């Protein structure tokens, strides 16, 4: 059939096929960092750095005139929403914000049906949702690329921005040691994938009972190691990253988490265990006095504002890749 798009130079397993009205379609999605090869990830990061320079130089680049991004948010967002919407506008296209409160998604219309409809009217879709299988089901029924804007299990767009930031400040990822301190959550899982894909070591320190899935740790033991204390993880690291102790959807556990995580705060004293050129990142929003000290974001090793800005550039590069390759 006409609609079988096969591009031989891209490995076949990274394409997802679905049958829609007797037509087999092949579409690339970005649901986790494993959806792209290491070479593809590096090309997106290199392009993100380039797009950032172009914007700084006032270059107008509008390859997506008339293209529409649908953004489905089942959880709150500042950075993800603004960066995708601004990015699409800068590319000459437009974005639609959809929330379950005012769409039929919130009234029980199946994800599969929503995917069929939304992907017939738009060119690319970004979803922030709860269970990871929701985005997988959406992608399986979408005619257009689907991007993960955060699920309970992964936050790959944030990791693209973090990696871009590290590359801009320190030049290379290969052979570096990163430390993840705090909750073994969606960000931690995506960092594990990044370590595997891009050749760095990840040391993870979490309170007992809040570690990443043991199966994931076992699968990636060549690049990710669980250590006992925050100091063990920080020792000699080139990057220390953390995140909130209570992610969206876990609000009922907030007070117990505050107690259990109290020795996992990142502060300038902990940063002193790291390599002298270590950087600090946090995907934000941050809670000063909890996962970071009041003064952590003012420390010269913190690069969180560059990291937040890079959401824009990294996701523009990602959308360009998905819409033009
Ligand atoms: N880091 C991040 O995803 O931020 P938002 O929740 O504001 O989108
Ligand atoms: N782990 C956090 C990240 C927020 C950007 C959450 O899922 O709420």
Coordinates of N, CA, C and O in Angstrom, one line a residue, residues 69-246:
X69 N 0.7 21.2 16.7 CA 1.1 20.3 17.8 C -0.1 20.2 18.8 O -0.6 21.3 19.2
X70 N -0.5 19.0 19.1 CA -1.5 18.9 20.1 C -0.8 18.5 21.4 O 0.0 17.6 21.5
X71 N -1.2 19.2 22.5 CA -0.5 19.0 23.8 C -1.6 18.6 24.8 O -2.5 19.3 25.1
X72 N -1.5 17.3 25.2 CA -2.4 16.8 26.2 C -1.8 16.8 27.6 O -0.8 16.1 27.8
X73 N -2.4 17.5 28.5 CA -1.8 17.6 29.9 C -2.8 17.0 30.9 O -3.8 17.7 31.1
X74 N -2.5 15.9 31.4 CA -3.3 15.3 32.5 C -2.7 15.7 33.9 O -3.3 15.3 34.9
X75 N -1.5 16.3 33.9 CA -0.9 16.8 35.1 C -0.5 18.3 34.8 O -0.3 18.7 33.7
X76 N -0.2 19.0 35.9 CA 0.2 20.4 35.8 C 1.6 20.5 35.1 O 2.4 19.6 35.1
X77 N 1.9 21.7 34.6 CA 3.2 22.0 34.0 C 3.4 23.5 33.8 O 2.4 24.2 33.4
X78 N 4.6 23.9 33.9 CA 5.0 25.3 33.5 C 6.0 25.1 32.3 O 5.7 25.5 31.2
X79 N 7.1 24.5 32.6 CA 8.2 24.4 31.6 C 7.8 23.6 30.4 O 8.1 24.1 29.2
X80 N 7.2 22.5 30.6 CA 6.9 21.6 29.4 C 5.9 22.3 28.5 O 6.0 22.4 27.3
X81 N 4.9 22.9 29.1 CA 3.8 23.6 28.3 C 4.4 24.8 27.6 O 4.3 25.0 26.4
X82 N 5.2 25.7 28.3 CA 5.7 26.9 27.7 C 6.7 26.5 26.6 O 6.7 27.1 25.5
X83 N 7.6 25.6 26.9 CA 8.6 25.3 25.9 C 8.1 24.6 24.6 O 8.5 25.0 23.5
X84 N 7.1 23.7 24.8 CA 6.5 23.2 23.5 C 5.7 24.2 22.8 O 5.8 24.3 21.5
X85 N 4.9 25.0 23.5 CA 4.1 26.0 22.8 C 4.9 27.1 22.1 O 4.7 27.4 21.0
X86 N 5.9 27.6 22.9 CA 6.8 28.6 22.3 C 7.6 28.0 21.2 O 7.8 28.7 20.1
X87 N 8.1 26.8 21.3 CA 8.9 26.2 20.3 C 8.1 26.0 19.0 O 8.7 26.3 17.9
X88 N 6.9 25.6 19.1 CA 6.1 25.4 17.9 C 5.8 26.8 17.2 O 5.9 26.9 16.0
X89 N 5.5 27.8 18.1 CA 5.3 29.1 17.5 C 6.5 29.7 16.8 O 6.5 30.2 15.7
X90 N 7.7 29.5 17.4 CA 9.0 29.9 16.8 C 9.2 29.2 15.5 O 9.8 29.8 14.6
X91 N 8.8 28.0 15.3 CA 8.9 27.2 14.1 C 7.8 27.6 13.1 O 7.8 27.0 12.0
X92 N 7.0 28.6 13.4 CA 5.9 29.0 12.5 C 4.7 28.2 12.5 O 3.7 28.4 11.8
X93 N 4.6 27.2 13.4 CA 3.4 26.4 13.6 C 2.6 26.9 14.8 O 2.8 28.0 15.3
X94 N 1.6 26.0 15.2 CA 0.9 26.4 16.4 C 0.6 25.2 17.3 O 0.9 24.0 16.8
X95 N 0.2 25.4 18.5 CA 0.0 24.4 19.5 C -1.4 24.5 20.1 O -1.9 25.6 20.3
X96 N -2.0 23.3 20.4 CA -3.3 23.3 21.0 C -3.1 22.7 22.4 O -2.6 21.6 22.5
X97 N -3.6 23.4 23.5 CA -3.5 22.8 24.8 C -4.8 22.1 25.1 O -5.9 22.6 25.0
X98 N -4.7 20.8 25.5 CA -5.9 20.0 25.8 C -5.7 19.4 27.2 O -4.7 18.9 27.5
X99 N -6.8 19.6 28.0 CA -6.7 19.0 29.4 C -7.9 18.1 29.5 O -9.0 18.3 28.9
X100 N -7.8 17.1 30.4 CA -9.0 16.2 30.6 C -10.2 16.9 31.1 O -11.3 16.5 30.9
X101 N -10.0 18.1 31.8 CA -11.1 18.8 32.3 C -12.1 19.3 31.2 O -13.3 19.4 31.4
X102 N -11.5 19.7 30.1 CA -12.4 20.2 29.1 C -12.4 19.4 27.7 O -12.7 19.9 26.7
X103 N -11.9 18.2 27.8 CA -12.0 17.3 26.6 C -12.8 16.0 27.0 O -13.0 15.8 28.2
X104 N -13.1 15.3 26.0 CA -13.9 14.0 26.3 C -12.9 13.0 27.0 O -13.4 12.0 27.5
X105 N -11.6 13.2 26.9 CA -10.7 12.3 27.6 C -11.1 12.2 29.1 O -11.0 11.1 29.7
X106 N -11.5 13.3 29.6 CA -11.8 13.4 31.1 C -13.2 12.8 31.3 O -13.6 12.6 32.5
X107 N -13.9 12.5 30.3 CA -15.3 11.9 30.5 C -15.3 10.4 30.0 O -16.4 9.9 29.7
X108 N -14.1 9.8 29.9 CA -14.1 8.4 29.6 C -13.9 8.0 28.2 O -14.0 6.8 27.9
X109 N -13.7 8.9 27.2 CA -13.5 8.5 25.9 C -12.2 7.7 25.8 O -11.2 8.2 26.3
X110 N -12.2 6.5 25.2 CA -11.0 5.7 25.3 C -9.8 6.4 24.7 O -9.9 7.1 23.7
X111 N -8.6 6.2 25.2 CA -7.4 6.7 24.7 C -7.2 6.4 23.3 O -6.7 7.2 22.5
X112 N -7.5 5.1 22.9 CA -7.3 4.7 21.5 C -8.2 5.5 20.6 O -7.7 5.9 19.5
X113 N -9.4 5.8 20.9 CA -10.3 6.6 20.1 C -9.8 8.0 20.0 O -9.8 8.6 18.9
X114 N -9.4 8.6 21.1 CA -8.8 9.9 21.2 C -7.6 10.0 20.3 O -7.5 11.0 19.5
X115 N -6.8 9.0 20.3 CA -5.5 9.0 19.5 C -5.9 9.0 18.0 O -5.3 9.8 17.2
X116 N -6.9 8.2 17.6 CA -7.3 8.1 16.2 C -7.8 9.5 15.7 O -7.4 9.9 14.6
X117 N -8.6 10.1 16.5 CA -9.2 11.4 16.1 C -8.1 12.5 16.1 O -8.0 13.2 15.1
X118 N -7.5 12.7 17.3 CA -6.5 13.8 17.4 C -5.4 13.7 16.3 O -5.0 14.7 15.7
X119 N -5.0 12.5 16.1 CA -3.8 12.4 15.1 C -4.3 12.5 13.7 O -3.4 12.6 12.8
X120 N -5.6 12.5 13.4 CA -6.0 12.8 12.0 C -6.1 14.3 11.8 O -6.2 14.8 10.6
X121 N -6.0 15.1 12.8 CA -6.2 16.6 12.7 C -5.0 17.4 13.0 O -4.9 18.5 12.7
X122 N -4.0 16.7 13.5 CA -2.8 17.4 13.9 C -1.5 16.7 13.3 O -1.6 15.6 12.8
X123 N -0.4 17.3 13.5 CA 0.8 16.8 12.9 C 1.8 16.1 13.9 O 2.7 15.3 13.5
X124 N 1.6 16.4 15.1 CA 2.5 15.8 16.2 C 1.8 16.0 17.5 O 1.0 17.0 17.7
X125 N 2.0 15.1 18.4 CA 1.3 15.1 19.7 C 2.2 15.0 20.9 O 3.2 14.2 20.8
X126 N 2.0 15.8 21.9 CA 2.8 15.6 23.1 C 1.8 15.3 24.2 O 0.8 15.9 24.3
X127 N 2.2 14.3 25.1 CA 1.3 13.9 26.2 C 2.0 13.9 27.5 O 3.1 13.4 27.6
X128 N 1.4 14.5 28.5 CA 1.8 14.3 29.9 C 0.7 13.6 30.7 O -0.4 14.1 30.7
X129 N 1.0 12.4 31.2 CA 0.0 11.7 31.8 C 0.5 10.9 33.0 O 1.6 11.0 33.4
X130 N -0.3 10.0 33.5 CA 0.0 9.2 34.7 C 0.7 7.9 34.2 O 1.9 7.9 33.9
X131 N 0.0 6.8 34.1 CA 0.6 5.5 33.8 C 1.2 5.5 32.4 O 0.7 6.0 31.5
X132 N 2.4 4.9 32.3 CA 3.1 4.9 31.1 C 2.4 4.2 29.9 O 2.5 4.6 28.8
X133 N 1.6 3.2 30.3 CA 0.9 2.5 29.2 C -0.2 3.3 28.5 O -0.6 3.0 27.4
X134 N -0.6 4.4 29.2 CA -1.6 5.3 28.5 C -0.9 5.9 27.2 O -1.5 5.9 26.1
X135 N 0.3 6.4 27.4 CA 1.0 7.0 26.2 C 1.3 5.9 25.2 O 1.3 6.2 24.0
X136 N 1.7 4.7 25.6 CA 1.9 3.6 24.7 C 0.7 3.3 23.9 O 0.8 3.1 22.7
X137 N -0.4 3.3 24.6 CA -1.7 2.9 23.8 C -2.1 4.1 22.9 O -2.5 3.8 21.8
X138 N -1.8 5.3 23.3 CA -2.1 6.4 22.4 C -1.2 6.3 21.2 O -1.7 6.4 20.0
X139 N 0.1 6.1 21.4 CA 1.0 6.0 20.3 C 0.7 4.9 19.3 O 0.8 5.0 18.1
X140 N 0.2 3.8 19.9 CA -0.1 2.6 19.0 C -1.3 2.9 18.1 O -1.4 2.2 17.1
X141 N -2.1 3.9 18.4 CA -3.2 4.3 17.5 C -3.1 5.7 16.9 O -4.0 6.2 16.4
X142 N -1.8 6.2 16.9 CA -1.6 7.6 16.4 C -1.0 7.5 15.0 O -0.1 6.7 14.8
X143 N -1.5 8.3 14.1 CA -0.9 8.4 12.8 C 0.3 9.3 12.8 O 1.0 9.4 11.8
X144 N 0.5 10.1 13.8 CA 1.6 11.1 13.9 C 2.5 10.8 15.1 O 2.1 10.1 16.0
X145 N 3.7 11.4 15.1 CA 4.6 11.1 16.2 C 4.0 11.6 17.5 O 3.4 12.6 17.6
X146 N 4.3 10.8 18.5 CA 3.9 11.1 19.9 C 5.1 11.3 20.8 O 6.1 10.5 20.7
X147 N 5.1 12.4 21.5 CA 6.3 12.7 22.4 C 5.8 12.6 23.9 O 4.7 13.1 24.2
X148 N 6.6 11.9 24.7 CA 6.3 11.8 26.1 C 6.8 13.1 26.9 O 7.9 13.4 27.0
X149 N 5.8 13.8 27.4 CA 6.1 15.0 28.1 C 6.1 14.8 29.6 O 5.9 15.7 30.4
X150 N 6.2 13.5 30.0 CA 6.3 13.0 31.4 C 5.2 12.0 31.6 O 4.0 12.3 31.4
X151 N 5.6 10.8 32.1 CA 4.6 9.8 32.7 C 5.1 9.5 34.1 O 6.2 10.0 34.5
X152 N 4.4 8.6 34.8 CA 4.9 8.2 36.1 C 6.2 7.5 36.0 O 7.0 7.5 36.9
X153 N 6.6 7.0 34.8 CA 7.8 6.2 34.7 C 9.0 6.9 34.0 O 10.1 6.5 34.2
X154 N 8.7 7.8 33.1 CA 9.8 8.4 32.4 C 9.6 9.9 32.1 O 8.4 10.4 32.0
X155 N 10.7 10.6 31.9 CA 10.6 12.1 31.5 C 11.7 12.3 30.6 O 12.7 13.1 30.8
X156 N 11.7 11.7 29.4 CA 12.8 11.8 28.5 C 13.1 13.2 27.9 O 14.3 13.5 27.6
X157 N 12.1 14.1 27.8 CA 12.4 15.4 27.2 C 13.3 16.2 28.2 O 14.1 17.0 27.8
X158 N 13.0 16.0 29.5 CA 13.8 16.7 30.5 C 15.3 16.2 30.4 O 16.2 17.0 30.5
X159 N 15.5 15.0 30.2 CA 16.8 14.4 30.1 C 17.5 15.0 28.9 O 18.7 15.3 28.9
X160 N 16.8 15.2 27.7 CA 17.5 15.8 26.6 C 18.0 17.2 27.0 O 19.1 17.5 26.6
X161 N 17.2 18.0 27.7 CA 17.6 19.3 28.1 C 18.8 19.2 29.1 O 19.8 20.0 29.0
X162 N 18.8 18.2 30.0 CA 19.9 18.1 30.9 C 21.2 17.7 30.2 O 22.3 18.3 30.5
X163 N 21.1 16.8 29.2 CA 22.3 16.4 28.5 C 22.8 17.5 27.6 O 24.0 17.8 27.6
X164 N 21.9 18.3 27.0 CA 22.3 19.5 26.3 C 23.1 20.4 27.2 O 24.2 21.0 26.8
X165 N 22.6 20.7 28.4 CA 23.2 21.6 29.3 C 24.6 21.1 29.7 O 25.6 21.9 29.8
X166 N 24.7 19.8 30.0 CA 26.0 19.2 30.4 C 27.0 19.4 29.2 O 28.1 19.8 29.4
X167 N 26.5 19.1 28.0 CA 27.4 19.2 26.8 C 27.9 20.6 26.6 O 29.1 20.9 26.4
X168 N 27.0 21.6 26.8 CA 27.4 23.0 26.6 C 28.4 23.4 27.7 O 29.3 24.2 27.4
X169 N 28.2 22.9 28.9 CA 29.1 23.4 30.0 C 30.4 22.6 30.0 O 31.5 23.1 30.4
X170 N 30.3 21.3 29.7 CA 31.5 20.4 29.9 C 32.0 19.6 28.7 O 32.9 18.9 28.7
X171 N 31.3 19.7 27.5 CA 31.8 19.2 26.3 C 31.5 17.8 25.9 O 31.3 17.5 24.7
X172 N 31.6 16.9 26.9 CA 31.4 15.5 26.5 C 30.7 14.7 27.7 O 30.8 15.1 28.8
X173 N 30.0 13.6 27.3 CA 29.3 12.8 28.2 C 30.1 11.5 28.5 O 30.0 11.0 29.6
X174 N 30.7 11.0 27.5 CA 31.4 9.7 27.6 C 32.4 9.7 28.7 O 33.2 10.6 28.9
X175 N 32.3 8.6 29.5 CA 33.3 8.4 30.6 C 33.0 9.2 31.8 O 33.7 9.1 32.8
X176 N 31.9 10.0 31.8 CA 31.6 10.8 33.0 C 30.9 10.0 34.1 O 30.3 9.0 33.7
X177 N 30.8 10.5 35.3 CA 30.0 9.9 36.4 C 29.0 10.9 36.8 O 29.4 12.0 37.2
X178 N 27.8 10.4 36.8 CA 26.7 11.3 37.2 C 26.1 10.7 38.5 O 26.1 9.4 38.7
X179 N 25.6 11.5 39.4 CA 24.9 11.0 40.6 C 23.4 11.4 40.6 O 23.1 12.6 40.4
X180 N 22.6 10.5 40.9 CA 21.2 10.8 41.1 C 20.9 10.6 42.6 O 21.1 9.5 43.1
X181 N 20.4 11.6 43.2 CA 20.2 11.6 44.7 C 18.7 11.9 45.0 O 18.2 13.0 44.6
X182 N 18.1 11.0 45.7 CA 16.7 11.3 46.1 C 15.7 10.2 45.7 O 16.0 9.0 46.0
X183 N 14.7 10.5 45.0 CA 13.7 9.5 44.7 C 14.0 8.7 43.4 O 14.4 9.3 42.4
X184 N 13.8 7.4 43.5 CA 14.0 6.6 42.3 C 12.8 6.7 41.4 O 12.1 5.7 41.1
X185 N 12.6 7.8 40.8 CA 11.3 8.1 40.1 C 11.5 8.2 38.6 O 12.5 7.7 38.0
X186 N 10.5 8.8 37.9 CA 10.5 8.9 36.5 C 11.8 9.6 35.9 O 12.4 9.1 35.0
X187 N 12.3 10.6 36.6 CA 13.6 11.2 36.2 C 14.8 10.3 36.3 O 15.6 10.2 35.4
X188 N 14.8 9.6 37.4 CA 15.9 8.6 37.7 C 15.8 7.5 36.6 O 16.9 7.2 36.0
X189 N 14.7 7.0 36.3 CA 14.6 5.9 35.3 C 15.1 6.5 33.9 O 15.8 5.7 33.2
X190 N 14.7 7.7 33.6 CA 15.2 8.2 32.3 C 16.7 8.5 32.3 O 17.4 8.3 31.3
X191 N 17.3 8.8 33.5 CA 18.7 9.0 33.6 C 19.4 7.6 33.4 O 20.5 7.5 32.8
X192 N 18.8 6.6 33.9 CA 19.4 5.2 33.7 C 19.4 4.9 32.2 O 20.5 4.5 31.7
X193 N 18.3 5.2 31.5 CA 18.3 5.0 30.0 C 19.4 5.8 29.4 O 20.1 5.4 28.4
X194 N 19.6 7.1 29.8 CA 20.6 8.0 29.2 C 22.0 7.4 29.4 O 22.8 7.5 28.5
X195 N 22.2 6.9 30.6 CA 23.6 6.4 30.9 C 23.9 5.2 29.9 O 25.0 5.1 29.4
X196 N 22.9 4.4 29.7 CA 23.1 3.3 28.8 C 23.3 3.8 27.4 O 24.2 3.3 26.7
X197 N 22.5 4.7 26.9 CA 22.6 5.2 25.6 C 23.8 6.0 25.3 O 24.3 6.0 24.2
X198 N 24.3 6.8 26.3 CA 25.3 7.8 26.0 C 26.7 7.6 26.7 O 27.5 8.5 26.6
X199 N 26.8 6.5 27.4 CA 28.1 6.1 27.8 C 28.6 6.8 29.1 O 29.8 7.0 29.2
X200 N 27.8 7.1 30.0 CA 28.3 7.6 31.3 C 27.8 6.6 32.4 O 27.0 5.8 32.2
X201 N 28.4 6.7 33.6 CA 28.1 5.9 34.7 C 27.1 6.7 35.6 O 27.3 7.9 35.8
X202 N 26.1 6.0 36.2 CA 25.2 6.7 37.0 C 25.2 6.0 38.4 O 25.1 4.8 38.5
X203 N 25.5 6.8 39.5 CA 25.4 6.3 40.8 C 24.1 6.9 41.4 O 23.8 8.1 41.3
X204 N 23.3 6.0 42.0 CA 22.0 6.3 42.5 C 21.9 6.1 44.0 O 22.2 5.0 44.5
X205 N 21.5 7.2 44.7 CA 21.3 7.0 46.2 C 19.9 7.4 46.5 O 19.4 8.5 46.3
X206 N 19.1 6.5 47.1 CA 17.7 6.7 47.4 C 17.5 6.1 48.8 O 18.1 5.1 49.2
X207 N 16.5 6.6 49.6 CA 16.1 6.0 50.8 C 15.6 4.6 50.5 O 15.1 4.3 49.5
X208 N 15.8 3.7 51.5 CA 15.3 2.3 51.4 C 13.8 2.3 51.1 O 13.0 3.0 51.7
X209 N 13.4 1.6 50.0 CA 12.0 1.5 49.7 C 11.6 2.5 48.6 O 10.5 2.5 48.1
X210 N 12.6 3.4 48.2 CA 12.2 4.4 47.2 C 13.2 4.3 46.0 O 13.4 5.2 45.3
X211 N 13.8 3.1 45.9 CA 14.8 2.9 44.8 C 14.0 2.7 43.5 O 12.9 2.3 43.5
X212 N 14.7 2.8 42.3 CA 14.1 2.4 41.1 C 13.8 0.9 41.0 O 14.3 0.1 41.9
X213 N 12.9 0.5 40.1 CA 12.5 -0.9 39.9 C 13.8 -1.8 39.9 O 14.7 -1.6 39.1
X214 N 13.9 -2.8 40.7 CA 15.1 -3.7 40.7 C 15.3 -4.4 39.3 O 16.5 -4.6 39.0
X215 N 14.3 -4.6 38.6 CA 14.4 -5.2 37.3 C 15.2 -4.3 36.3 O 16.1 -4.7 35.6
X216 N 14.8 -3.0 36.5 CA 15.5 -2.0 35.6 C 17.0 -1.8 36.0 O 17.9 -1.8 35.2
X217 N 17.2 -1.8 37.4 CA 18.6 -1.8 37.9 C 19.4 -2.9 37.4 O 20.6 -2.8 37.0
X218 N 18.8 -4.1 37.4 CA 19.5 -5.3 37.0 C 19.8 -5.3 35.5 O 20.9 -5.5 35.0
X219 N 18.8 -4.8 34.7 CA 19.0 -4.7 33.2 C 20.1 -3.7 32.9 O 20.9 -4.0 31.9
X220 N 20.3 -2.7 33.7 CA 21.3 -1.6 33.3 C 22.4 -1.6 34.3 O 23.0 -0.6 34.5
X221 N 22.8 -2.8 34.9 CA 23.8 -2.8 35.9 C 25.2 -2.4 35.4 O 26.1 -2.0 36.1
X222 N 25.3 -2.5 34.0 CA 26.6 -2.1 33.4 C 26.9 -0.6 33.5 O 28.0 -0.1 33.4
X223 N 25.8 0.2 33.7 CA 26.0 1.7 33.7 C 25.3 2.4 34.9 O 25.5 3.6 35.1
X224 N 24.5 1.6 35.7 CA 23.8 2.3 36.8 C 24.0 1.4 38.1 O 23.8 0.2 38.1
X225 N 24.4 2.1 39.2 CA 24.8 1.4 40.4 C 24.0 2.1 41.6 O 24.1 3.3 41.7
X226 N 23.4 1.2 42.4 CA 22.8 1.8 43.6 C 23.8 1.8 44.7 O 24.5 0.9 45.0
X227 N 23.9 3.0 45.4 CA 24.8 3.1 46.5 C 24.0 3.5 47.7 O 22.8 3.8 47.6
X228 N 24.6 3.5 48.9 CA 23.9 3.6 50.1 C 23.5 5.1 50.5 O 22.4 5.4 50.7
X229 N 24.5 5.9 50.5 CA 24.3 7.3 51.0 C 24.4 8.3 49.9 O 25.0 8.1 48.9
X230 N 23.9 9.5 50.2 CA 24.0 10.6 49.3 C 25.5 10.9 49.1 O 25.9 11.2 47.9
X231 N 26.3 10.8 50.1 CA 27.7 11.1 50.0 C 28.4 10.1 49.1 O 29.3 10.5 48.3
X232 N 28.0 8.8 49.2 CA 28.6 7.8 48.3 C 28.4 8.1 46.9 O 29.2 8.0 46.0
X233 N 27.1 8.6 46.6 CA 26.8 8.9 45.2 C 27.5 10.2 44.7 O 28.0 10.2 43.6
X234 N 27.6 11.1 45.6 CA 28.3 12.4 45.2 C 29.8 12.3 45.0 O 30.3 13.0 44.1
X235 N 30.4 11.4 45.7 CA 31.9 11.2 45.6 C 32.4 11.2 44.2 O 32.1 10.3 43.4
X236 N 33.1 12.2 43.8 CA 33.8 12.3 42.5 C 32.9 12.5 41.3 O 33.4 12.5 40.2
X237 N 31.6 12.7 41.6 CA 30.7 12.9 40.4 C 30.9 14.2 39.6 O 31.3 15.2 40.2
X238 N 30.6 14.1 38.3 CA 30.7 15.3 37.5 C 29.4 16.0 37.4 O 29.4 17.1 36.9
X239 N 28.4 15.4 37.8 CA 27.0 16.0 37.8 C 26.3 15.4 39.0 O 26.3 14.2 39.2
X240 N 25.6 16.3 39.8 CA 24.7 15.8 40.8 C 23.3 16.3 40.4 O 23.1 17.5 40.1
X241 N 22.3 15.4 40.3 CA 21.0 15.8 39.9 C 20.0 15.2 41.0 O 20.2 14.2 41.5
X242 N 19.0 16.0 41.2 CA 17.9 15.6 42.1 C 16.6 16.1 41.6 O 16.5 16.7 40.5
X243 N 15.5 15.7 42.3 CA 14.2 16.1 41.9 C 13.3 16.2 43.2 O 13.8 15.8 44.3
X244 N 12.1 16.6 43.1 CA 11.2 16.6 44.2 C 11.1 15.3 44.9 O 11.3 14.2 44.3
X245 N 10.8 15.3 46.2 CA 10.7 14.0 46.9 C 9.3 13.4 46.7 O 9.1 12.2 46.9
X246 N 8.3 14.3 46.4 CA 7.0 13.8 46.1 C 6.5 14.2 44.7 O 6.3 15.4 44.5

